[in-house]
XYZ file of C-alpha atoms in Angstrom:
168
model
C -18.313 0.063 6.222
C -18.608 -2.964 8.662
C -15.600 -3.500 11.085
C -15.680 -7.523 12.142
C -13.812 -8.772 14.415
C -10.304 -10.668 14.990
C -12.552 -13.831 16.031
C -15.123 -13.213 13.028
C -12.282 -13.125 10.630
C -10.847 -16.774 11.526
C -13.850 -17.956 11.869
C -14.645 -17.160 8.303
C -11.360 -18.235 7.022
C -11.348 -21.866 8.588
C -15.190 -22.361 7.538
C -13.287 -21.621 3.996
C -10.389 -23.656 4.556
C -12.391 -26.619 5.903
C -13.982 -26.466 2.117
C -17.138 -24.349 2.032
C -17.337 -21.856 -1.054
C -16.245 -18.430 -0.058
C -20.592 -16.527 -1.542
C -20.990 -20.011 0.629
C -19.488 -18.704 3.744
C -19.800 -14.824 3.372
C -24.140 -15.832 3.002
C -24.005 -18.474 5.993
C -22.325 -14.759 7.996
C -24.538 -12.647 6.584
C -21.911 -10.637 4.889
C -22.869 -8.276 2.097
C -20.321 -9.469 -0.514
C -17.473 -11.673 -0.636
C -14.360 -8.990 -0.839
C -13.408 -8.784 1.986
C -13.657 -12.515 2.977
C -11.296 -13.037 -0.333
C -9.043 -9.926 0.799
C -8.588 -11.840 4.415
C -7.811 -15.094 2.827
C -5.016 -13.609 0.707
C -3.609 -11.984 3.424
C -4.206 -15.709 5.174
C -2.590 -17.111 3.090
C 0.651 -14.258 2.483
C 1.284 -14.342 6.303
C -1.176 -16.518 8.508
C -3.434 -14.939 11.167
C -0.918 -12.579 12.798
C -1.530 -10.674 9.456
C -5.451 -10.407 9.700
C -4.841 -9.114 13.612
C -2.312 -5.860 13.029
C -4.375 -2.855 14.480
C -3.778 0.939 13.102
C -0.280 0.972 11.614
C 1.615 4.653 10.029
C 4.052 4.055 7.135
C 6.715 6.620 6.542
C 6.601 8.448 3.264
C 9.620 6.094 1.483
C 7.917 2.527 2.516
C 4.949 4.211 0.696
C 6.757 5.275 -1.914
C 8.543 1.386 -2.388
C 5.018 -0.420 -2.304
C 3.602 1.123 -5.059
C 6.524 1.359 -6.990
C 7.123 -2.422 -6.179
C 3.131 -2.846 -7.546
C 3.839 -1.000 -10.839
C 7.238 -3.069 -10.882
C 6.024 -6.711 -10.338
C 2.298 -5.635 -12.170
C 0.637 -6.184 -9.471
C -3.402 -5.859 -8.069
C -3.859 -3.819 -5.326
C -4.532 -7.537 -3.074
C -1.369 -8.639 -3.993
C 0.557 -5.782 -2.453
C -1.465 -5.224 0.459
C -0.610 -9.133 1.438
C 2.403 -8.779 0.704
C 3.704 -5.539 2.514
C 0.853 -6.215 5.659
C -1.410 -3.673 5.025
C -4.607 -4.112 5.923
C -7.065 -2.196 3.455
C -6.219 -2.399 -0.106
C -7.977 1.635 0.021
C -4.459 2.241 1.886
C -2.647 1.637 -1.410
C -4.808 3.253 -3.966
C -4.999 6.721 -2.339
C -1.418 6.405 -2.528
C -1.067 5.575 -5.525
C -3.103 9.104 -6.222
C -0.968 10.748 -4.834
C 2.121 9.864 -5.857
C 0.787 10.041 -9.486
C -0.780 13.971 -8.586
C 2.417 15.152 -6.345
C 5.256 13.093 -6.330
C 7.050 12.316 -3.470
C 5.850 15.393 -1.172
C 2.379 13.896 -1.915
C 3.328 10.780 0.558
C 4.541 12.996 3.431
C 1.775 13.174 6.278
C 0.172 16.182 6.497
C -1.344 17.496 10.425
C -5.045 16.467 10.325
C -7.466 18.243 12.332
C -7.596 21.895 13.943
C -4.712 23.701 15.396
C -4.859 23.698 19.093
C -5.431 26.792 20.798
C -3.228 26.917 23.211
C 0.223 28.112 23.088
C 3.133 27.783 25.363
C 5.738 30.515 25.863
C 8.155 28.034 27.175
C 7.996 25.928 24.244
C 10.854 26.571 21.774
C 10.380 26.842 18.024
C 13.012 24.043 17.004
C 14.250 24.384 13.577
C 12.997 21.619 11.910
C 15.858 18.788 10.421
C 16.044 19.342 6.606
C 17.757 16.251 4.460
C 21.242 16.361 3.764
C 22.850 17.020 0.449
C 23.743 13.621 0.436
C 20.416 12.056 1.539
C 18.801 14.343 -0.983
C 20.972 12.434 -3.634
C 20.726 8.992 -2.562
C 16.853 9.715 -2.525
C 16.745 11.272 -6.049
C 18.911 8.518 -6.997
C 16.479 5.977 -6.037
C 13.440 7.679 -7.446
C 15.836 7.936 -11.031
C 16.318 4.059 -10.873
C 12.902 2.823 -10.257
C 12.377 5.372 -12.648
C 14.475 3.759 -15.472
C 13.705 0.333 -14.329
C 9.760 0.930 -15.577
C 10.697 3.047 -18.588
C 13.104 -0.463 -19.543
C 9.980 -2.976 -19.075
C 7.920 -0.490 -21.072
C 10.618 -0.807 -23.881
C 10.656 -4.035 -23.814
C 6.463 -4.909 -23.118
C 6.369 -2.839 -26.496
C 8.914 -4.876 -28.517
C 7.173 -7.900 -27.946
C 3.477 -6.377 -28.812
C 5.906 -4.991 -32.062
C 6.618 -8.508 -31.931
C 3.125 -10.236 -31.737
C 1.879 -7.227 -34.089
C -0.160 -6.201 -31.077
C 0.911 -2.921 -31.807
């Protein structure tokens, strides 16, 4: 996958805004396809140039869960969701969805990557990890149950609508 500079992205968007078609601009700029340009324009339309210029970010598991559930609740595409939440790559959201579907909330928690360090400090004291309090766990569970309930209500309403239309 080719990385494009911020200047390149801005130039491409300005060309489209001046009236050139997306396919024409991608041919002129020698881009392999129009997908990246479409994504840049979507981000630009949602939040301006500043959204294109952000760098690598770290996302909390709760933020990831909110993004996924918002996408499901509002039936948004990956591009729309990425633009709404200023996430530069739609593949990121897709990965979160797969993890969330497979493992639930625990799948969204970042795991340490790479090989562990060989150095072990003798001065380092193992501190116990702070666990969520009982109230925090309950709040998290209530939030998840409310989202599931909302999703089921929407699904039920959709099924009733389909029955009325005869698309059963």
